[in-house]
mmCIF file of C-alpha atoms and ligand atoms in Angstrom:
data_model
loop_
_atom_site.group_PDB
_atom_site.id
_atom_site.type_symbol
_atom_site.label_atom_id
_atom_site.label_comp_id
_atom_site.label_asym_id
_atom_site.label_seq_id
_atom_site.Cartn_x
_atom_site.Cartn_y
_atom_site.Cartn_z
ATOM 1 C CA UNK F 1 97.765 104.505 161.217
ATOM 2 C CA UNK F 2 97.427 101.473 163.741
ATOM 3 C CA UNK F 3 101.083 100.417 164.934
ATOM 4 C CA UNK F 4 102.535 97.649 163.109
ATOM 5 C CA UNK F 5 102.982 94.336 163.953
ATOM 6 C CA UNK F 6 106.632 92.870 164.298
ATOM 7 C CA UNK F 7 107.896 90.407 161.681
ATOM 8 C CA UNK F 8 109.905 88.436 163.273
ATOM 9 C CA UNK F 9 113.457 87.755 161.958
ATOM 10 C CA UNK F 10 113.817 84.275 161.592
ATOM 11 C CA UNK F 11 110.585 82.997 161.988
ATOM 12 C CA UNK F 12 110.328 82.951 158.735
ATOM 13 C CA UNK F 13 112.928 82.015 155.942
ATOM 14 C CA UNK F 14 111.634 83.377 152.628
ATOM 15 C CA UNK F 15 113.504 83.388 149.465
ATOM 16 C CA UNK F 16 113.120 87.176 148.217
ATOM 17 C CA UNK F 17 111.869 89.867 150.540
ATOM 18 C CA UNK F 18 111.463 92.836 148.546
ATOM 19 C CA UNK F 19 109.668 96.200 149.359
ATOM 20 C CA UNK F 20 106.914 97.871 147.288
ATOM 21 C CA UNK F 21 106.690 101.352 148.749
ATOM 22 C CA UNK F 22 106.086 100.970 152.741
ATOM 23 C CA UNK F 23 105.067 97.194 152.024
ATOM 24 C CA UNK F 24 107.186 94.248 152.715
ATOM 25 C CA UNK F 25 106.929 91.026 150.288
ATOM 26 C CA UNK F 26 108.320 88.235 151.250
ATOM 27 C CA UNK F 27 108.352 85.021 148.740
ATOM 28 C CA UNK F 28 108.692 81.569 149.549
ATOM 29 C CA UNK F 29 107.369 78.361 149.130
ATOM 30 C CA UNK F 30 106.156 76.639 152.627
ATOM 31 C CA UNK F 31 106.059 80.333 153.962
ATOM 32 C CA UNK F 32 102.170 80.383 155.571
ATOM 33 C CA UNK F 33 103.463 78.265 158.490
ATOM 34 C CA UNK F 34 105.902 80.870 159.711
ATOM 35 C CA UNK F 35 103.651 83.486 159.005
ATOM 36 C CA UNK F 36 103.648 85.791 162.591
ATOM 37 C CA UNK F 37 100.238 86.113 164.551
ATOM 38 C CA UNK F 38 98.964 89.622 165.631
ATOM 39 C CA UNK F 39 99.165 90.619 169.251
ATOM 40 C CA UNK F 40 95.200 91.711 168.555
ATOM 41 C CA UNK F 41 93.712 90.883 164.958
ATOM 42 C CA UNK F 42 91.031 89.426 162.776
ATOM 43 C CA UNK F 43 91.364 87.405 159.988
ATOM 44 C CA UNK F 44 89.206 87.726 156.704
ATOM 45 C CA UNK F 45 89.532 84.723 154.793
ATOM 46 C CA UNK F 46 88.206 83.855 150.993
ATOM 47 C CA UNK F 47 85.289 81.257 152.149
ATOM 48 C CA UNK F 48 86.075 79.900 148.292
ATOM 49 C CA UNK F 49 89.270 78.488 150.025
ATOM 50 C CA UNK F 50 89.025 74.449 149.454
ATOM 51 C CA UNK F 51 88.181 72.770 152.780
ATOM 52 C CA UNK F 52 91.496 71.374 152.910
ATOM 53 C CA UNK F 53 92.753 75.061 154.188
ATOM 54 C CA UNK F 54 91.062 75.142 156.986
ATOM 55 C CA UNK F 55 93.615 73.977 159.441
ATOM 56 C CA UNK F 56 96.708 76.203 157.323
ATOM 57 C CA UNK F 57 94.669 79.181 158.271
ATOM 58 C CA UNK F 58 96.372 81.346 161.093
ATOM 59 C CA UNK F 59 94.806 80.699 164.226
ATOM 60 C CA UNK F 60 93.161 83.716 165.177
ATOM 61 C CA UNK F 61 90.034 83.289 166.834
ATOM 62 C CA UNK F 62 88.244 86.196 165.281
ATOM 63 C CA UNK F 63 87.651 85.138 162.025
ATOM 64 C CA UNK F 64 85.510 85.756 159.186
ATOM 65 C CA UNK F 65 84.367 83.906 155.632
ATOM 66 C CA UNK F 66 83.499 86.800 153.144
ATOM 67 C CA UNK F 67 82.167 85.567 149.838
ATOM 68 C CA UNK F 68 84.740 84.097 146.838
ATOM 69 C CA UNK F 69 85.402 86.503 144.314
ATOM 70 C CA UNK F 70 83.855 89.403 142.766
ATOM 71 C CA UNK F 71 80.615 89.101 145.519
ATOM 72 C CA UNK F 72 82.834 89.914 148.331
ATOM 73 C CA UNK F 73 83.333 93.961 146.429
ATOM 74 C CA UNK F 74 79.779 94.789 147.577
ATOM 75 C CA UNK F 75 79.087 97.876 149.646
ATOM 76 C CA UNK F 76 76.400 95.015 151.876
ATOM 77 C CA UNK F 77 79.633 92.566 152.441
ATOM 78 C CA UNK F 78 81.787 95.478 153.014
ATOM 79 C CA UNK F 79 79.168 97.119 155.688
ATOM 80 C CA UNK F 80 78.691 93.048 157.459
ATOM 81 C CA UNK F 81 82.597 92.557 157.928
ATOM 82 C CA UNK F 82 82.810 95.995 159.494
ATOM 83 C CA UNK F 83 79.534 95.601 161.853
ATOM 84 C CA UNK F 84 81.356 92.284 162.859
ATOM 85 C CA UNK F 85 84.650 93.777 163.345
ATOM 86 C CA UNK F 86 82.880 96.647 165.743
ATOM 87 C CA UNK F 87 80.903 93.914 167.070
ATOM 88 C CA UNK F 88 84.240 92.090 168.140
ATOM 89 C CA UNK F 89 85.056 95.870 169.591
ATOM 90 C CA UNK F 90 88.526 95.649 167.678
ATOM 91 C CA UNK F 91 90.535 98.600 168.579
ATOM 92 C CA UNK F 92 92.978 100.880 166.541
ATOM 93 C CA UNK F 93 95.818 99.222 167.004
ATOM 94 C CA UNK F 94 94.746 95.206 166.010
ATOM 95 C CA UNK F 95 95.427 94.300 162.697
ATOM 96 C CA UNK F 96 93.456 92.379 159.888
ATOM 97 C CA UNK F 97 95.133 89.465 158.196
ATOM 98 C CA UNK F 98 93.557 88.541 154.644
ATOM 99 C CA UNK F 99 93.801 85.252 153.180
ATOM 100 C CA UNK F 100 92.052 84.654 149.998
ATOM 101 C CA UNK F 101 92.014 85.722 145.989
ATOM 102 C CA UNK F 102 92.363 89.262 144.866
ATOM 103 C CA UNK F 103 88.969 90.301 145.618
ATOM 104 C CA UNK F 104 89.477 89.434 149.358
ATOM 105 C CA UNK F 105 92.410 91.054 149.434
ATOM 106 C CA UNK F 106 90.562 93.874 147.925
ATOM 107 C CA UNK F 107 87.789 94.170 150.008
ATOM 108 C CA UNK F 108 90.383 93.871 153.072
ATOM 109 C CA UNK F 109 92.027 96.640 151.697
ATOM 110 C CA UNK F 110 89.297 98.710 151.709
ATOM 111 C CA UNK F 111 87.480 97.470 155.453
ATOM 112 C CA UNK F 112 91.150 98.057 156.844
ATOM 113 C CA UNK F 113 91.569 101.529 155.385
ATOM 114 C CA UNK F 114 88.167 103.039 156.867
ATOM 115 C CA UNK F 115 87.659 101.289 160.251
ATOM 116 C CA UNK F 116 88.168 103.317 162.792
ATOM 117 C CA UNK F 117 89.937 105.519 160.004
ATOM 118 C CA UNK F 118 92.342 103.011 159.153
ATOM 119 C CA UNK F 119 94.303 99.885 160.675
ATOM 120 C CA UNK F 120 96.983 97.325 160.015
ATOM 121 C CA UNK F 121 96.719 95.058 157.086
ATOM 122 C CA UNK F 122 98.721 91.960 156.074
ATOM 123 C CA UNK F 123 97.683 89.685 152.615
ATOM 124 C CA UNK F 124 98.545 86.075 152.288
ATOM 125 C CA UNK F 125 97.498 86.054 148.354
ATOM 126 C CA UNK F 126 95.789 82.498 147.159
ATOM 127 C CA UNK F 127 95.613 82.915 143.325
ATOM 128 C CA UNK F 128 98.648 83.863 141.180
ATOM 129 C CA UNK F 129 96.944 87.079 139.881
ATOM 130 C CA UNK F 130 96.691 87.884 143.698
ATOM 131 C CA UNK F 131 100.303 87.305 144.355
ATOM 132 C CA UNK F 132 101.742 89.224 141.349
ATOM 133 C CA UNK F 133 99.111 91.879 140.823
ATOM 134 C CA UNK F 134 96.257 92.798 142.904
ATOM 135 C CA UNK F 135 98.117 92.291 146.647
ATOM 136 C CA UNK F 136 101.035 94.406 145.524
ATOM 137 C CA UNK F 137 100.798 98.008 145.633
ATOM 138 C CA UNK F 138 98.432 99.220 148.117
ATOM 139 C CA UNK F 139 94.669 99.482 145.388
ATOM 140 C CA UNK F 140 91.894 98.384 147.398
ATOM 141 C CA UNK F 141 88.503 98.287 145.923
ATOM 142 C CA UNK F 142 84.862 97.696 146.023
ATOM 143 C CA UNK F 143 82.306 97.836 143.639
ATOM 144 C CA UNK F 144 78.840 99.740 142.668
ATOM 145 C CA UNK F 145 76.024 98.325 139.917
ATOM 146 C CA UNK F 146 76.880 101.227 137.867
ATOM 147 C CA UNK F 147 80.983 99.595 137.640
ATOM 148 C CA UNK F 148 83.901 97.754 139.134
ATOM 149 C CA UNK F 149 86.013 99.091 141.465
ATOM 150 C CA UNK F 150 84.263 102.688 141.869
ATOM 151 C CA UNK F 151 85.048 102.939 145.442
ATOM 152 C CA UNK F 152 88.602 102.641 146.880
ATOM 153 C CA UNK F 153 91.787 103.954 148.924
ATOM 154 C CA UNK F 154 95.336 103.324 148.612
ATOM 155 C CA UNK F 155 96.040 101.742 151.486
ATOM 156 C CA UNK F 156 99.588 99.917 151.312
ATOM 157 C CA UNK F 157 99.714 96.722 153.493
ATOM 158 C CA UNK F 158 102.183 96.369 156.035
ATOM 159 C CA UNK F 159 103.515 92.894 154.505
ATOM 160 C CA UNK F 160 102.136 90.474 151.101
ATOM 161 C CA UNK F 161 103.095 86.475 152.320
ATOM 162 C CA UNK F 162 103.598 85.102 148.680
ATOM 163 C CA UNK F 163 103.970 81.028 149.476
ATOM 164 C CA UNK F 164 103.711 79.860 145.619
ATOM 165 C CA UNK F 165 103.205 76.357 147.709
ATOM 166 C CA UNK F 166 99.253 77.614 148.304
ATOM 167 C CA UNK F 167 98.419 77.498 144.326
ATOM 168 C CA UNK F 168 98.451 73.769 144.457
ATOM 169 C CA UNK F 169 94.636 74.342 144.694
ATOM 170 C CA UNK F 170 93.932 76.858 142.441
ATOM 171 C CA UNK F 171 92.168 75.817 139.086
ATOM 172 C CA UNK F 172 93.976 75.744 135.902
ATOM 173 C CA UNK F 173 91.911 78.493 134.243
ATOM 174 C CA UNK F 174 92.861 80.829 137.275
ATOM 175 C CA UNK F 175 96.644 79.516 137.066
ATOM 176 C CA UNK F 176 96.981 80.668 133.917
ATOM 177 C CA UNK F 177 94.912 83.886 134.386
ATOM 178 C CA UNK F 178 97.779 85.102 136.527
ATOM 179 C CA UNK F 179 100.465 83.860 133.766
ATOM 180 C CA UNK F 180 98.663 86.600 131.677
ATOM 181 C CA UNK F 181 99.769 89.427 134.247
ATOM 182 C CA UNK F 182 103.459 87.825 134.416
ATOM 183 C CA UNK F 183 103.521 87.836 131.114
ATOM 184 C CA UNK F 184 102.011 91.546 130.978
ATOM 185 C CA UNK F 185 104.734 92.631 133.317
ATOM 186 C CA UNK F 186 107.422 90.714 131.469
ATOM 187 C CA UNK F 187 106.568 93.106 128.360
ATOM 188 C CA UNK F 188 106.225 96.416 130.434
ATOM 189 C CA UNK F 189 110.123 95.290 132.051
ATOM 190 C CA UNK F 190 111.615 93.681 128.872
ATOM 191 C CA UNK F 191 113.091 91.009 131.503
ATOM 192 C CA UNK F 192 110.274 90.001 133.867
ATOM 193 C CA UNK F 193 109.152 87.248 132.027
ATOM 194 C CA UNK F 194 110.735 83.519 132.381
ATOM 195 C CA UNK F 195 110.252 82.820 128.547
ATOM 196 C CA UNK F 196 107.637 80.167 129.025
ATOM 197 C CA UNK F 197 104.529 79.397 130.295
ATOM 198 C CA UNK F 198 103.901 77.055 133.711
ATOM 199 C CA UNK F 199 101.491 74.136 134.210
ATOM 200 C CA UNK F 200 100.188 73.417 137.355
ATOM 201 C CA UNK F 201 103.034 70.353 138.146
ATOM 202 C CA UNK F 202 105.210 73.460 138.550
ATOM 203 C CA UNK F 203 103.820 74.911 141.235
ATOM 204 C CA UNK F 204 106.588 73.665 144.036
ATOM 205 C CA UNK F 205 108.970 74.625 141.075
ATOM 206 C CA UNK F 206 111.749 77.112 142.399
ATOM 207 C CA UNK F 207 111.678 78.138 138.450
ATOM 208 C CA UNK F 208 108.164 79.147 139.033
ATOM 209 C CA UNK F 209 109.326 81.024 142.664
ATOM 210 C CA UNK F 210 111.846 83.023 140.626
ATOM 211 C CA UNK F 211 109.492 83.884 137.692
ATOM 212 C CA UNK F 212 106.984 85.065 140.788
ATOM 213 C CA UNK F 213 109.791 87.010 142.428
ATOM 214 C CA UNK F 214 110.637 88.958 139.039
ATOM 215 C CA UNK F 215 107.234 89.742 138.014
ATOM 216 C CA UNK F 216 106.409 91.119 141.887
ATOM 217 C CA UNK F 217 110.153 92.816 141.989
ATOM 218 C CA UNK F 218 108.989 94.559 138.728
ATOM 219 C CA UNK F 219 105.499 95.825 140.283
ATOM 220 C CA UNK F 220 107.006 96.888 143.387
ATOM 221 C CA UNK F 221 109.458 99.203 141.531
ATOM 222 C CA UNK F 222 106.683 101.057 139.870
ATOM 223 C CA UNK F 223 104.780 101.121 142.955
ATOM 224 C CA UNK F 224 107.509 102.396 144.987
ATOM 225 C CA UNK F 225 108.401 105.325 142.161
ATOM 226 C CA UNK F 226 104.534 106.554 141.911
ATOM 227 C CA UNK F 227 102.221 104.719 144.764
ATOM 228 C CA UNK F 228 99.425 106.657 144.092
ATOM 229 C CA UNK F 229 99.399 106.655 139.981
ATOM 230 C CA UNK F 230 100.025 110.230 140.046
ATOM 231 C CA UNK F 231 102.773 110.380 137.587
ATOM 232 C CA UNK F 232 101.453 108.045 134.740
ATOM 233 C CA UNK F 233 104.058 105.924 135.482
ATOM 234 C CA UNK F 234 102.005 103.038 137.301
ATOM 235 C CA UNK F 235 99.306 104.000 134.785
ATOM 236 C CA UNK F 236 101.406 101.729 132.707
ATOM 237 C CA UNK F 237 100.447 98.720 134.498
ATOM 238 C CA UNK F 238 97.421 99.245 132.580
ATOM 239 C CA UNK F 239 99.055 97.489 129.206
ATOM 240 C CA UNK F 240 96.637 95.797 127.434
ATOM 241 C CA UNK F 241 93.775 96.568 129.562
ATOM 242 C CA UNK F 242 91.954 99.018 128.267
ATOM 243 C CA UNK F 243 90.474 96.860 125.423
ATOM 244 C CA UNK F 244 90.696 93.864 127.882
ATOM 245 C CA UNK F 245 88.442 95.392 130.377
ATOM 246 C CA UNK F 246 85.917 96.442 127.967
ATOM 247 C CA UNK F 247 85.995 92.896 126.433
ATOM 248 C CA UNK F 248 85.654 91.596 129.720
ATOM 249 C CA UNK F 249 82.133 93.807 130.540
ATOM 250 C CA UNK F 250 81.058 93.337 127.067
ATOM 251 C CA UNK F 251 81.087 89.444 127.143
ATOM 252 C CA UNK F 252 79.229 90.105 130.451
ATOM 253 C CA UNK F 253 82.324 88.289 132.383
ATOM 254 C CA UNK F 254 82.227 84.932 130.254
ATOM 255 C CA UNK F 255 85.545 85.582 129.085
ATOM 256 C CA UNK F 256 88.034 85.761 132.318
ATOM 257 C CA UNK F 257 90.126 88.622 133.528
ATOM 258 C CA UNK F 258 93.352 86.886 132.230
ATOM 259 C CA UNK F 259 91.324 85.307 128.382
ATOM 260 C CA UNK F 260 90.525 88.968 127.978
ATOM 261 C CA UNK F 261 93.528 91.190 129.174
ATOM 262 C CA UNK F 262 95.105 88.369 126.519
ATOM 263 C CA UNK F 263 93.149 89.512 123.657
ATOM 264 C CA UNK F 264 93.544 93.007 124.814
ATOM 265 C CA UNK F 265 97.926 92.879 125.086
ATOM 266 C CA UNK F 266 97.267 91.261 121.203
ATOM 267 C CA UNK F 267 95.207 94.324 120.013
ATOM 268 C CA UNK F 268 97.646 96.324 122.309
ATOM 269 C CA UNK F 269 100.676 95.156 120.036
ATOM 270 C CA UNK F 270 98.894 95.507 116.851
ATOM 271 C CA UNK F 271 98.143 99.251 117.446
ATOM 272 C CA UNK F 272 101.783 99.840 118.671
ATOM 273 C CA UNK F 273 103.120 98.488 115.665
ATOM 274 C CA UNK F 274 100.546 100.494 113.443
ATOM 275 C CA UNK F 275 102.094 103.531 115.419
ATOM 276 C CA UNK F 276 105.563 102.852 114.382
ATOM 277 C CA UNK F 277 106.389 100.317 117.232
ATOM 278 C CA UNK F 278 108.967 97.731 117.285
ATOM 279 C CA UNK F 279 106.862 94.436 116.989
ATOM 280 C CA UNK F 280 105.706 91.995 120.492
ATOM 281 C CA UNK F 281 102.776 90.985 118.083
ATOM 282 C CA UNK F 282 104.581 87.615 117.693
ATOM 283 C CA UNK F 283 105.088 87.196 121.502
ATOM 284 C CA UNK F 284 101.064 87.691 121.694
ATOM 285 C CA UNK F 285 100.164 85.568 119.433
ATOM 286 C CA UNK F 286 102.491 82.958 121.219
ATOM 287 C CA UNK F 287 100.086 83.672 124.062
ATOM 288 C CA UNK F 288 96.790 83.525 122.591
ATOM 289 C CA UNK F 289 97.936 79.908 120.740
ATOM 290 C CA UNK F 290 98.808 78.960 124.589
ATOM 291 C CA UNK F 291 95.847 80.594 126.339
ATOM 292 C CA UNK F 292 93.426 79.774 123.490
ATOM 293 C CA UNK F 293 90.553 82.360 124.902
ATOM 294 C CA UNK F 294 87.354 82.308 123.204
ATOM 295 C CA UNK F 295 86.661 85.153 120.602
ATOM 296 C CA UNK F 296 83.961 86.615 122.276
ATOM 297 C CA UNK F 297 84.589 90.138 120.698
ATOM 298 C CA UNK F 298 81.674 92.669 118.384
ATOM 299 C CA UNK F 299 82.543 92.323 114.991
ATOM 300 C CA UNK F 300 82.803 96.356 115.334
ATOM 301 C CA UNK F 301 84.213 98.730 117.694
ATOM 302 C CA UNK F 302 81.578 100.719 118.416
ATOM 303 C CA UNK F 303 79.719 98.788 120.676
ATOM 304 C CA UNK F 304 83.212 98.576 123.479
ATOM 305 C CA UNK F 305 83.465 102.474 123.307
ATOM 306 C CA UNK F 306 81.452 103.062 126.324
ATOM 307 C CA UNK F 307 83.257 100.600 128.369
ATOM 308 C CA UNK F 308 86.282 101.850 127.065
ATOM 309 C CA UNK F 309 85.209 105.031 128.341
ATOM 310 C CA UNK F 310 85.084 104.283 131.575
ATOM 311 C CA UNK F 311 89.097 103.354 131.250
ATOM 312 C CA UNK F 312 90.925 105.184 134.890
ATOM 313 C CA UNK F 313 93.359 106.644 131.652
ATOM 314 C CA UNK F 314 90.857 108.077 129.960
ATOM 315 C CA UNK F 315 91.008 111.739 130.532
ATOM 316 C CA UNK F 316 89.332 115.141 129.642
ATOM 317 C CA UNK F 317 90.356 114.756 126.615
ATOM 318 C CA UNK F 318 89.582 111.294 126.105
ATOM 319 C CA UNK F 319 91.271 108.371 125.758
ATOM 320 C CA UNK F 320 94.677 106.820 126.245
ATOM 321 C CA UNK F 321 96.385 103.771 125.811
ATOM 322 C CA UNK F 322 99.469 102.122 127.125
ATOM 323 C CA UNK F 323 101.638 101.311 124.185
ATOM 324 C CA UNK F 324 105.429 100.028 123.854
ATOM 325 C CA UNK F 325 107.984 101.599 121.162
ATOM 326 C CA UNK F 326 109.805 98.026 122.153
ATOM 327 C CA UNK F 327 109.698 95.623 124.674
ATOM 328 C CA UNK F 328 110.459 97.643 128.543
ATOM 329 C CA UNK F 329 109.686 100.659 126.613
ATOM 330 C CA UNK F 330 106.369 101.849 127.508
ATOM 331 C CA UNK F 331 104.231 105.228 126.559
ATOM 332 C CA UNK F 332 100.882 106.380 127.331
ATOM 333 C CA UNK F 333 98.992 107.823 123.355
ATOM 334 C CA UNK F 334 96.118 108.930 122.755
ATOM 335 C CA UNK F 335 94.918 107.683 119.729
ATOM 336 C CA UNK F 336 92.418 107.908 117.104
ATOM 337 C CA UNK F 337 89.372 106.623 116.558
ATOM 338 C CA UNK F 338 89.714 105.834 113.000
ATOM 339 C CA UNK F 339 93.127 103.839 113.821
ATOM 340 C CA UNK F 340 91.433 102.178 117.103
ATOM 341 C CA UNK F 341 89.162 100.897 114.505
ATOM 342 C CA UNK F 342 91.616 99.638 111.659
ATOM 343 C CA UNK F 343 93.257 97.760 114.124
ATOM 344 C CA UNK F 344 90.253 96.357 115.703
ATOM 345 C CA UNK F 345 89.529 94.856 112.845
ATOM 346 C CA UNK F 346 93.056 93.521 112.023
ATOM 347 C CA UNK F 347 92.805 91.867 115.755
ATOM 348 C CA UNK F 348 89.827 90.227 114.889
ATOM 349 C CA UNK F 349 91.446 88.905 111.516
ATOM 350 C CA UNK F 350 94.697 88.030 113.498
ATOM 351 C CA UNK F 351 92.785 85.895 116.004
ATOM 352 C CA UNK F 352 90.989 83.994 113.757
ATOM 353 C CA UNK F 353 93.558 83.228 112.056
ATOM 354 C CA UNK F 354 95.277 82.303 115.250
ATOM 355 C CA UNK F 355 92.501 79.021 115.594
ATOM 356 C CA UNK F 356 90.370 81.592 118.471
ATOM 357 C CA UNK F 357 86.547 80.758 118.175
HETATM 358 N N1 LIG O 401 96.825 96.385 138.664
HETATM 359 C C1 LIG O 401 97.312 97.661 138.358
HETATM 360 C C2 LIG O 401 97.884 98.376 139.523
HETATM 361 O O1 LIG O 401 98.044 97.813 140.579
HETATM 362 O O2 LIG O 401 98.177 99.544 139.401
#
């Protein structure tokens, strides 16, 4: 590993610092000005960014747009940024700086962990699923036709900037998408969640900084206790997903990361409460009636097995699913199929009657 560059005490006043494993977060809003400069870097920035950015991004004269969202995870942009950063003849010890959306970060992740065998990384997170989720905890990932995320490391960055300031940009849809992860982690903690839901007139809110600061403080504690999802622990992070990501291929991406992890924590509650559970179904119904995601779900089961498949919980033995016997009380079950399909169809019933379409 590259050397590290040197935050500098006092340059930059954040509200929370907090460490996730070997990472530093710091959390503040107005925190991108103060954020330090490598001695030798490049930056990788999300060229989705509104215009307006341009002169908040740090000044480092190697620079590079890669492509907004899930087009920047290909092997082709992956193979450009790293013929650039040869190209620029960056040694070992420079650093990349990231600025952009979770799949930036992600594809940062992943250049910085295999050129020249690994360098420095630092993440200034743009979206709020960024800054609570997919910048915290070291996952980087790219993906192949055949599925998302296929290819990856864990390689923890050196610091996450979180400057809730830099969401005054982000659309609605995506604002709320990353309420769906607080709100996730809020469940998985039994405290991490503020109790309501923000609008985008919160965003210089310090209510919204705190609610930011739990929901990363909770990540960072199950990333620090098993980094590498070894223990089943982290696993857990997985609530609701299982379904959700399945929903999410089936509808061929029409419904969002955040509309379908929502319909997947519903189906999530339903099936721990069928197991004995102590009920958060009314907790995600309150989010479906705030998120209002469209129902675009089979009418059966059958045809979300494969994708469901493909879960990273699944095992030789088939499938698992995070579950909670109450709120902050998380398990990993494997259940069966007859049951996954009961309750599918109860979830279905439930979210109709809920007003989804
Ligand atoms: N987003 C799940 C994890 O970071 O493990």
């Amino acid at each position: 590993m590259s050397s590290r560059s040197e935050l500098r005490p006092g340059s930059l006043a954040p509200a929370a610092k907090l460490s996730a494993g070997k990472t530093s977060v710091l959390i503040g809003r107005g925190l991108l000005a103060g954020v330090p400069l490598p001695e030798r870097g490049a930056l990788l920035y999300d060229a989705g960014l509104p215009d307006s950015w341009s002169a908040a991004l740090p000044a480092l004269e190697q620079r590079l747009a890669v492509p907004a969202g899930e087009q920047a995870k290909t092997l082709a942009v992956y193979e450009q940024v790293l013929r650039r950063l040869a190209d620029w003849a960056l040694p070992r010890g420079a650093e990349l700086l990231a600025v952009g959306g979770g799949c930036t970060t992600d594809l940062a992740g992943f250049v910085a962990a295999t050129y020249l065998r690994g360098v420095a990384l630092r993440l200034i997170p743009t979206t709020l699923l960024a800054m609570v989720d997919a910048a915290v905890g070291g996952k980087t990932a790219l993906n192949l036709p055949e599925g998302k995320n296929l290819v990856g490391a864990f390689w923890p960055p050196e610091a996450v900037y979180i400057d809730p300031l830099l969401l005054s940009t982000l659309p609605e849809a995506a604002f709320k998408d990353g309420q769906v992860e607080m709100f996730k982690h809020g469940l998985l903690d039994g405290a991490a969640w503020p109790g309501r839901f923000f609008s985008p007139e919160d965003v210089a809110s310090e209510q919204l900084e705190r609610a930011i600061t739990a929901s990363v403080t909770f990540k960072a504690g199950v990333v620090a206790r098993d980094p590498q999802e070894r223990s089943g622990l982290r696993a857990q992070l997985n609530l609701g997903h299982t379904l959700g990501h399945a929903l999410e291929a089936w509808s061929g991406h029409r419904l969002s990361h955040g509309q379908a992890v929502a319909l997947g924590l519903h189906f999530m509650a339903l099936l721990s409460e069928a197991l004995g559970g102590s009920g958060v179904a009314s907790e995600t119904a309150a989010l479906l009636r705030w998120l209002r995601p469209p129902l675009l779900c089979p009418p059966e089961l059958a045809p979300l097995l494969p994708w469901m498949a493909r879960d990273k919980k699944a095992d030789l033995q088939g499938l698992r699913f995070t579950l909670l016997r109450a709120p902050g009380q998380p398990y990993l079950e494997r259940v069966p199929q007859g049951l996954l399909a009961s309750t599918y169809a109860a979830f279905l019933r439930s979210s109709a009657q809920l007003g989804l379409v």
